[in-house]
PDB file of C-alpha atoms and ligand atoms in Angstrom:
ATOM      1  CA  UNK D 374      99.656 164.592 110.535  1.00 49.00           C
ATOM      2  CA  UNK D 375      97.698 162.858 107.754  1.00 45.00           C
ATOM      3  CA  UNK D 376      95.714 159.786 106.986  1.00 41.00           C
ATOM      4  CA  UNK D 377      98.657 158.593 104.884  1.00 44.00           C
ATOM      5  CA  UNK D 378     100.047 156.542 107.679  1.00 38.00           C
ATOM      6  CA  UNK D 379     100.041 153.622 105.282  1.00 41.00           C
ATOM      7  CA  UNK D 380     103.127 153.931 103.203  1.00 49.00           C
ATOM      8  CA  UNK D 381     102.537 153.786  99.453  1.00 51.00           C
ATOM      9  CA  UNK D 382     103.783 150.464  98.148  1.00 49.00           C
ATOM     10  CA  UNK D 383     106.897 151.486  96.242  1.00 51.00           C
ATOM     11  CA  UNK D 384     106.615 148.612  93.789  1.00 60.00           C
ATOM     12  CA  UNK D 385     103.581 147.329  91.922  1.00 68.00           C
ATOM     13  CA  UNK D 386     101.788 148.100  88.735  1.00 80.00           C
ATOM     14  CA  UNK D 387      99.110 150.605  87.766  1.00 89.00           C
ATOM     15  CA  UNK D 388      98.054 153.883  89.271  1.00 91.00           C
ATOM     16  CA  UNK D 389      97.972 154.149  93.042  1.00 92.00           C
ATOM     17  CA  UNK D 390      95.787 156.652  94.844  1.00 92.00           C
ATOM     18  CA  UNK D 391      95.955 157.447  98.518  1.00 90.00           C
ATOM     19  CA  UNK D 392      93.475 159.921 100.015  1.00 91.00           C
ATOM     20  CA  UNK D 393      95.316 162.474 102.103  1.00 91.00           C
ATOM     21  CA  UNK D 394      93.347 164.451 104.677  1.00 89.00           C
ATOM     22  CA  UNK D 395      94.925 166.931 107.065  1.00 82.00           C
ATOM     23  CA  UNK D 396      94.289 165.467 110.509  1.00 69.00           C
ATOM     24  CA  UNK D 397      94.730 168.634 112.528  1.00 74.00           C
ATOM     25  CA  UNK D 398      91.870 169.494 114.894  1.00 77.00           C
ATOM     26  CA  UNK D 399      89.375 172.056 113.540  1.00 81.00           C
ATOM     27  CA  UNK D 400      89.520 175.531 115.122  1.00 86.00           C
ATOM     28  CA  UNK D 401      86.789 176.215 117.701  1.00 92.00           C
ATOM     29  CA  UNK D 402      84.798 178.740 115.637  1.00 94.00           C
ATOM     30  CA  UNK D 403      82.573 180.197 118.424  1.00 96.00           C
ATOM     31  CA  UNK D 404      85.620 180.699 120.646  1.00 96.00           C
ATOM     32  CA  UNK D 405      87.526 182.284 117.755  1.00 96.00           C
ATOM     33  CA  UNK D 406      84.690 184.682 117.007  1.00 97.00           C
ATOM     34  CA  UNK D 407      84.481 185.705 120.668  1.00 97.00           C
ATOM     35  CA  UNK D 408      88.276 186.137 120.879  1.00 97.00           C
ATOM     36  CA  UNK D 409      88.340 188.465 117.861  1.00 97.00           C
ATOM     37  CA  UNK D 410      85.475 190.505 119.299  1.00 97.00           C
ATOM     38  CA  UNK D 411      87.503 190.829 122.527  1.00 97.00           C
ATOM     39  CA  UNK D 412      90.544 191.835 120.498  1.00 97.00           C
ATOM     40  CA  UNK D 413      88.639 194.617 118.843  1.00 97.00           C
ATOM     41  CA  UNK D 414      87.502 195.941 122.200  1.00 97.00           C
ATOM     42  CA  UNK D 415      91.054 195.634 123.572  1.00 98.00           C
ATOM     43  CA  UNK D 416      92.252 197.660 120.563  1.00 98.00           C
ATOM     44  CA  UNK D 417      89.826 200.393 121.608  1.00 98.00           C
ATOM     45  CA  UNK D 418      87.480 199.888 118.681  1.00 97.00           C
ATOM     46  CA  UNK D 419      83.671 199.985 118.647  1.00 96.00           C
ATOM     47  CA  UNK D 420      82.596 196.411 117.735  1.00 92.00           C
ATOM     48  CA  UNK D 421      79.127 197.685 116.711  1.00 93.00           C
ATOM     49  CA  UNK D 422      80.599 199.901 113.982  1.00 96.00           C
ATOM     50  CA  UNK D 423      79.048 198.836 110.660  1.00 96.00           C
ATOM     51  CA  UNK D 424      82.408 197.836 109.220  1.00 97.00           C
ATOM     52  CA  UNK D 425      83.426 195.863 112.321  1.00 97.00           C
ATOM     53  CA  UNK D 426      80.134 194.157 113.154  1.00 97.00           C
ATOM     54  CA  UNK D 427      80.918 191.072 111.075  1.00 98.00           C
ATOM     55  CA  UNK D 428      84.659 191.215 111.445  1.00 98.00           C
ATOM     56  CA  UNK D 429      84.893 188.620 114.176  1.00 98.00           C
ATOM     57  CA  UNK D 430      83.150 186.020 111.996  1.00 98.00           C
ATOM     58  CA  UNK D 431      85.174 187.026 108.923  1.00 98.00           C
ATOM     59  CA  UNK D 432      88.433 186.708 110.825  1.00 97.00           C
ATOM     60  CA  UNK D 433      87.346 183.331 112.256  1.00 96.00           C
ATOM     61  CA  UNK D 434      86.600 182.088 108.709  1.00 96.00           C
ATOM     62  CA  UNK D 435      89.895 183.488 107.409  1.00 96.00           C
ATOM     63  CA  UNK D 436      91.931 181.675 110.108  1.00 95.00           C
ATOM     64  CA  UNK D 437      89.993 178.454 109.570  1.00 93.00           C
ATOM     65  CA  UNK D 438      90.789 178.621 105.840  1.00 93.00           C
ATOM     66  CA  UNK D 439      94.469 179.557 106.366  1.00 95.00           C
ATOM     67  CA  UNK D 440      94.947 176.666 108.821  1.00 94.00           C
ATOM     68  CA  UNK D 441      93.053 173.927 106.935  1.00 93.00           C
ATOM     69  CA  UNK D 442      94.851 172.141 104.112  1.00 94.00           C
ATOM     70  CA  UNK D 443      92.681 170.802 101.285  1.00 93.00           C
ATOM     71  CA  UNK D 444      92.284 167.015 101.059  1.00 94.00           C
ATOM     72  CA  UNK D 445      93.772 165.463  97.935  1.00 95.00           C
ATOM     73  CA  UNK D 446      94.615 162.153  96.278  1.00 95.00           C
ATOM     74  CA  UNK D 447      98.268 161.238  96.310  1.00 95.00           C
ATOM     75  CA  UNK D 448      98.485 159.680  92.828  1.00 96.00           C
ATOM     76  CA  UNK D 449     101.554 157.733  91.749  1.00 96.00           C
ATOM     77  CA  UNK D 450     102.402 155.820  88.609  1.00 96.00           C
ATOM     78  CA  UNK D 451     104.869 153.025  87.918  1.00 96.00           C
ATOM     79  CA  UNK D 452     108.249 154.320  86.757  1.00 96.00           C
ATOM     80  CA  UNK D 453     108.113 152.028  83.734  1.00 94.00           C
ATOM     81  CA  UNK D 454     110.850 153.757  81.816  1.00 94.00           C
ATOM     82  CA  UNK D 455     113.176 153.820  84.798  1.00 95.00           C
ATOM     83  CA  UNK D 456     113.478 157.615  84.742  1.00 97.00           C
ATOM     84  CA  UNK D 457     116.461 158.267  87.012  1.00 95.00           C
ATOM     85  CA  UNK D 458     117.075 162.021  86.868  1.00 96.00           C
ATOM     86  CA  UNK D 459     115.649 164.763  89.055  1.00 97.00           C
ATOM     87  CA  UNK D 460     111.986 165.727  88.867  1.00 97.00           C
ATOM     88  CA  UNK D 461     111.763 169.283  90.044  1.00 97.00           C
ATOM     89  CA  UNK D 462     108.829 171.661  90.680  1.00 97.00           C
ATOM     90  CA  UNK D 463     110.253 175.138  91.086  1.00 97.00           C
ATOM     91  CA  UNK D 464     108.598 178.324  92.351  1.00 97.00           C
ATOM     92  CA  UNK D 465     105.604 176.703  94.036  1.00 98.00           C
ATOM     93  CA  UNK D 466     103.865 179.586  95.818  1.00 98.00           C
ATOM     94  CA  UNK D 467     103.795 179.096  99.564  1.00 98.00           C
ATOM     95  CA  UNK D 468     101.880 180.951 102.312  1.00 98.00           C
ATOM     96  CA  UNK D 469     101.966 180.104 105.964  1.00 98.00           C
ATOM     97  CA  UNK D 470     101.518 181.732 109.373  1.00 98.00           C
ATOM     98  CA  UNK D 471     104.460 182.442 111.672  1.00 97.00           C
ATOM     99  CA  UNK D 472     104.065 180.626 114.976  1.00 97.00           C
ATOM    100  CA  UNK D 473     105.650 183.472 116.911  1.00 97.00           C
ATOM    101  CA  UNK D 474     103.618 186.476 115.731  1.00 97.00           C
ATOM    102  CA  UNK D 475     100.667 184.902 113.857  1.00 97.00           C
ATOM    103  CA  UNK D 476     101.674 187.013 110.847  1.00 98.00           C
ATOM    104  CA  UNK D 477     102.004 185.536 107.319  1.00 98.00           C
ATOM    105  CA  UNK D 478     105.222 184.476 105.699  1.00 98.00           C
ATOM    106  CA  UNK D 479     105.178 183.832 102.008  1.00 98.00           C
ATOM    107  CA  UNK D 480     107.455 182.980  99.114  1.00 98.00           C
ATOM    108  CA  UNK D 481     108.290 180.002  96.984  1.00 98.00           C
ATOM    109  CA  UNK D 482     109.164 176.362  97.481  1.00 98.00           C
ATOM    110  CA  UNK D 483     111.364 174.279  95.166  1.00 98.00           C
ATOM    111  CA  UNK D 484     110.686 170.580  95.562  1.00 98.00           C
ATOM    112  CA  UNK D 485     112.534 167.792  93.738  1.00 98.00           C
ATOM    113  CA  UNK D 486     112.960 164.068  93.933  1.00 98.00           C
ATOM    114  CA  UNK D 487     114.893 161.285  92.327  1.00 98.00           C
ATOM    115  CA  UNK D 488     112.328 158.611  91.434  1.00 97.00           C
ATOM    116  CA  UNK D 489     112.521 155.092  92.694  1.00 96.00           C
ATOM    117  CA  UNK D 490     109.979 152.562  91.474  1.00 94.00           C
ATOM    118  CA  UNK D 491     107.137 155.081  91.228  1.00 96.00           C
ATOM    119  CA  UNK D 492     106.682 158.626  89.933  1.00 96.00           C
ATOM    120  CA  UNK D 493     104.308 161.147  91.471  1.00 97.00           C
ATOM    121  CA  UNK D 494     101.542 163.155  89.803  1.00 96.00           C
ATOM    122  CA  UNK D 495     103.287 166.538  89.364  1.00 96.00           C
ATOM    123  CA  UNK D 496     100.572 168.646  91.011  1.00 97.00           C
ATOM    124  CA  UNK D 497     101.010 166.567  94.202  1.00 97.00           C
ATOM    125  CA  UNK D 498     104.318 168.283  95.004  1.00 98.00           C
ATOM    126  CA  UNK D 499     102.439 171.568  95.370  1.00 98.00           C
ATOM    127  CA  UNK D 500      99.648 169.870  97.322  1.00 98.00           C
ATOM    128  CA  UNK D 501     102.113 168.413  99.852  1.00 98.00           C
ATOM    129  CA  UNK D 502     103.591 171.916 100.298  1.00 98.00           C
ATOM    130  CA  UNK D 503     100.114 173.209 101.131  1.00 98.00           C
ATOM    131  CA  UNK D 504      99.461 170.249 103.458  1.00 97.00           C
ATOM    132  CA  UNK D 505     102.135 171.524 105.846  1.00 97.00           C
ATOM    133  CA  UNK D 506     102.030 175.264 105.078  1.00 98.00           C
ATOM    134  CA  UNK D 507      98.404 175.659 106.309  1.00 97.00           C
ATOM    135  CA  UNK D 508      99.523 175.613 109.912  1.00 96.00           C
ATOM    136  CA  UNK D 509     101.182 177.808 112.525  1.00 97.00           C
ATOM    137  CA  UNK D 510     104.774 177.203 111.447  1.00 98.00           C
ATOM    138  CA  UNK D 511     108.448 178.019 111.618  1.00 98.00           C
ATOM    139  CA  UNK D 512     110.126 177.816 108.237  1.00 98.00           C
ATOM    140  CA  UNK D 513     112.694 175.231 109.306  1.00 98.00           C
ATOM    141  CA  UNK D 514     110.034 172.755 110.513  1.00 98.00           C
ATOM    142  CA  UNK D 515     107.859 173.367 107.442  1.00 98.00           C
ATOM    143  CA  UNK D 516     110.819 172.566 105.148  1.00 98.00           C
ATOM    144  CA  UNK D 517     111.662 169.373 107.025  1.00 98.00           C
ATOM    145  CA  UNK D 518     108.044 168.183 107.189  1.00 98.00           C
ATOM    146  CA  UNK D 519     107.620 168.392 103.451  1.00 98.00           C
ATOM    147  CA  UNK D 520     110.859 166.503 102.781  1.00 98.00           C
ATOM    148  CA  UNK D 521     110.190 163.844 105.453  1.00 98.00           C
ATOM    149  CA  UNK D 522     106.654 163.229 104.236  1.00 96.00           C
ATOM    150  CA  UNK D 523     107.698 162.746 100.619  1.00 97.00           C
ATOM    151  CA  UNK D 524     110.544 160.439 101.641  1.00 97.00           C
ATOM    152  CA  UNK D 525     108.195 158.337 103.782  1.00 95.00           C
ATOM    153  CA  UNK D 526     105.242 158.177 101.406  1.00 94.00           C
ATOM    154  CA  UNK D 527     106.885 158.012  97.950  1.00 94.00           C
ATOM    155  CA  UNK D 528     110.033 156.066  98.813  1.00 94.00           C
ATOM    156  CA  UNK D 529     112.154 157.880  96.179  1.00 97.00           C
ATOM    157  CA  UNK D 530     115.926 157.631  95.889  1.00 98.00           C
ATOM    158  CA  UNK D 531     116.187 161.184  97.185  1.00 98.00           C
ATOM    159  CA  UNK D 532     114.164 164.276  98.049  1.00 98.00           C
ATOM    160  CA  UNK D 533     115.115 167.921  98.274  1.00 98.00           C
ATOM    161  CA  UNK D 534     113.102 170.931  99.466  1.00 98.00           C
ATOM    162  CA  UNK D 535     114.175 174.593  99.412  1.00 98.00           C
ATOM    163  CA  UNK D 536     111.920 177.376 100.725  1.00 98.00           C
ATOM    164  CA  UNK D 537     112.618 181.068 100.153  1.00 98.00           C
ATOM    165  CA  UNK D 538     110.216 183.253 102.172  1.00 98.00           C
ATOM    166  CA  UNK D 539     109.649 186.729 103.442  1.00 98.00           C
ATOM    167  CA  UNK D 540     108.278 186.925 106.999  1.00 98.00           C
ATOM    168  CA  UNK D 541     105.962 189.867 107.554  1.00 98.00           C
ATOM    169  CA  UNK D 542     106.972 189.869 111.211  1.00 98.00           C
ATOM    170  CA  UNK D 543     110.437 190.764 109.974  1.00 98.00           C
ATOM    171  CA  UNK D 544     109.399 193.273 107.299  1.00 98.00           C
ATOM    172  CA  UNK D 545     106.338 195.133 108.597  1.00 97.00           C
ATOM    173  CA  UNK D 546     107.322 195.391 112.258  1.00 97.00           C
ATOM    174  CA  UNK D 547     110.225 194.679 114.596  1.00 97.00           C
ATOM    175  CA  UNK D 548     113.468 194.905 112.656  1.00 97.00           C
ATOM    176  CA  UNK D 549     111.595 196.110 109.522  1.00 98.00           C
ATOM    177  CA  UNK D 550     114.004 194.410 107.201  1.00 97.00           C
ATOM    178  CA  UNK D 551     111.645 194.694 104.184  1.00 97.00           C
ATOM    179  CA  UNK D 552     112.573 192.369 101.364  1.00 96.00           C
ATOM    180  CA  UNK D 553     114.812 190.084 103.413  1.00 97.00           C
ATOM    181  CA  UNK D 554     114.184 186.495 102.396  1.00 97.00           C
ATOM    182  CA  UNK D 555     114.971 183.469 104.555  1.00 98.00           C
ATOM    183  CA  UNK D 556     116.233 180.352 102.711  1.00 97.00           C
ATOM    184  CA  UNK D 557     115.934 176.872 104.224  1.00 98.00           C
ATOM    185  CA  UNK D 558     116.573 173.427 102.824  1.00 98.00           C
ATOM    186  CA  UNK D 559     116.053 169.777 103.712  1.00 98.00           C
ATOM    187  CA  UNK D 560     117.532 166.825 101.828  1.00 98.00           C
ATOM    188  CA  UNK D 561     117.228 163.034 101.973  1.00 98.00           C
ATOM    189  CA  UNK D 562     118.817 160.032 100.304  1.00 98.00           C
ATOM    190  CA  UNK D 563     121.030 160.612  97.296  1.00 97.00           C
ATOM    191  CA  UNK D 564     120.313 164.347  97.248  1.00 98.00           C
ATOM    192  CA  UNK D 565     121.905 164.513 100.676  1.00 98.00           C
ATOM    193  CA  UNK D 566     124.687 161.930 100.325  1.00 97.00           C
ATOM    194  CA  UNK D 567     125.838 162.133  96.674  1.00 97.00           C
ATOM    195  CA  UNK D 568     127.765 165.292  95.822  1.00 97.00           C
ATOM    196  CA  UNK D 569     126.791 165.397  92.167  1.00 96.00           C
ATOM    197  CA  UNK D 570     123.078 164.936  92.863  1.00 95.00           C
ATOM    198  CA  UNK D 571     123.181 167.525  95.646  1.00 96.00           C
ATOM    199  CA  UNK D 572     124.880 170.098  93.445  1.00 96.00           C
ATOM    200  CA  UNK D 573     122.489 169.428  90.602  1.00 95.00           C
ATOM    201  CA  UNK D 574     119.532 169.864  92.948  1.00 97.00           C
ATOM    202  CA  UNK D 575     120.706 173.209  94.252  1.00 96.00           C
ATOM    203  CA  UNK D 576     121.620 174.355  90.733  1.00 95.00           C
ATOM    204  CA  UNK D 577     118.096 173.602  89.513  1.00 94.00           C
ATOM    205  CA  UNK D 578     116.444 174.913  92.669  1.00 93.00           C
ATOM    206  CA  UNK D 579     118.194 178.247  93.113  1.00 86.00           C
ATOM    207  CA  UNK D 580     121.122 178.486  90.710  1.00 74.00           C
ATOM    208  CA  UNK D 581     119.204 179.301  87.582  1.00 52.00           C
ATOM    209  CA  UNK D 582     118.007 182.719  88.529  1.00 57.00           C
TER     210      UNK D 582
HETATM  211  N1  LIG B 397     113.857 180.344 113.374  1.00 82.88           N
HETATM  212  C1  LIG B 397     112.732 181.015 113.020  1.00 82.88           C
HETATM  213  N2  LIG B 397     112.467 182.172 113.629  1.00 82.88           N
HETATM  214  C2  LIG B 397     111.341 182.817 113.237  1.00 82.88           C
HETATM  215  C3  LIG B 397     110.497 182.351 112.239  1.00 82.88           C
HETATM  216  N3  LIG B 397     109.478 183.248 112.087  1.00 82.88           N
HETATM  217  C4  LIG B 397     109.736 184.232 112.936  1.00 82.88           C
HETATM  218  N4  LIG B 397     110.832 183.978 113.669  1.00 82.88           N
HETATM  219  C5  LIG B 397     111.568 184.739 114.692  1.00 82.88           C
HETATM  220  O1  LIG B 397     111.078 184.463 115.963  1.00 82.88           O
HETATM  221  C6  LIG B 397     111.785 185.385 116.815  1.00 82.88           C
HETATM  222  C7  LIG B 397     110.973 185.690 118.030  1.00 82.88           C
HETATM  223  O2  LIG B 397     111.839 186.459 118.856  1.00 82.88           O
HETATM  224  P1  LIG B 397     111.393 187.359 120.096  1.00 82.88           P
HETATM  225  O3  LIG B 397     112.598 188.147 120.507  1.00 82.88           O
HETATM  226  O4  LIG B 397     110.737 186.485 121.116  1.00 82.88           O
HETATM  227  O5  LIG B 397     110.263 188.250 119.463  1.00 82.88           O
HETATM  228  P2  LIG B 397     110.275 189.801 119.108  1.00 82.88           P
HETATM  229  O6  LIG B 397     110.627 190.607 120.337  1.00 82.88           O
HETATM  230  O7  LIG B 397     108.983 190.104 118.472  1.00 82.88           O
HETATM  231  O8  LIG B 397     111.494 189.881 118.069  1.00 82.88           O
HETATM  232  P3  LIG B 397     111.764 190.900 116.865  1.00 82.88           P
HETATM  233  O9  LIG B 397     111.061 190.330 115.684  1.00 82.88           O
HETATM  234  O10 LIG B 397     113.261 190.886 116.725  1.00 82.88           O
HETATM  235  O11 LIG B 397     111.200 192.240 117.259  1.00 82.88           O
HETATM  236  C8  LIG B 397     112.088 186.571 115.936  1.00 82.88           C
HETATM  237  O12 LIG B 397     113.509 186.662 115.792  1.00 82.88           O
HETATM  238  C9  LIG B 397     111.443 186.214 114.601  1.00 82.88           C
HETATM  239  O13 LIG B 397     112.144 186.762 113.496  1.00 82.88           O
HETATM  240  C10 LIG B 397     110.832 181.096 111.619  1.00 82.88           C
HETATM  241  O14 LIG B 397     110.148 180.622 110.730  1.00 82.88           O
HETATM  242  N5  LIG B 397     111.953 180.478 112.036  1.00 82.88           N
HETATM  243 ZN1  LIG B 398     107.088 185.949 113.311  1.00 82.88          ZN
END
């Protein structure tokens, strides 16, 4: 998925930076523009209408933006003080596109880890969420990808991810269960295997509301 195939050395001194670039193929813009123009015609609309004339290119740009994660530096620092409690970023806004209906799902992600030899720049937790959310997704895979990636690239003692999201395909159409939120989780290391750490993670992630 990313250029971060090289695992960050878990030990070592100083600040480490690893450039992360989403490696997904770029959408074919001309094909996308033509497809949206066809969609408008199929919907019985006049594509020369002043409001619709530029819609195919706007929609193409919108999809390209929604499906392209921003590149970032994965910055880590030595855990000099041996901090050994959870680091938790709660309520990270998350937006993605449902793979089944191409409609948005959105909500919040709670991402935590138990540091090993290095700690992560805090903003990077939200950046890793975006790295995988800007894709055609199902919520279960998205949750696992974030947890797996952090486990592989940060080598912490444990990682936990919870996502709470509303799927517009479930609220606007179909079953029309407006307000229903789907909750998924993925755990690694001590957050999966150690009962106390696991309970603490879930208490911090979802218990405090
Ligand atoms: N597991 C999972 N299912 C999802 C996700 N997003 C959407 N879906 C579901 O994908 C399913 C597709 O089912 P289908 O029966 O083929 O589609 P449909 O006829 O449009 O289904 P309804 O939404 O029930 O009208 C639906 O139940 C959606 O709610 C997701 O992130 N994870
Ligand atoms: Zn859907």
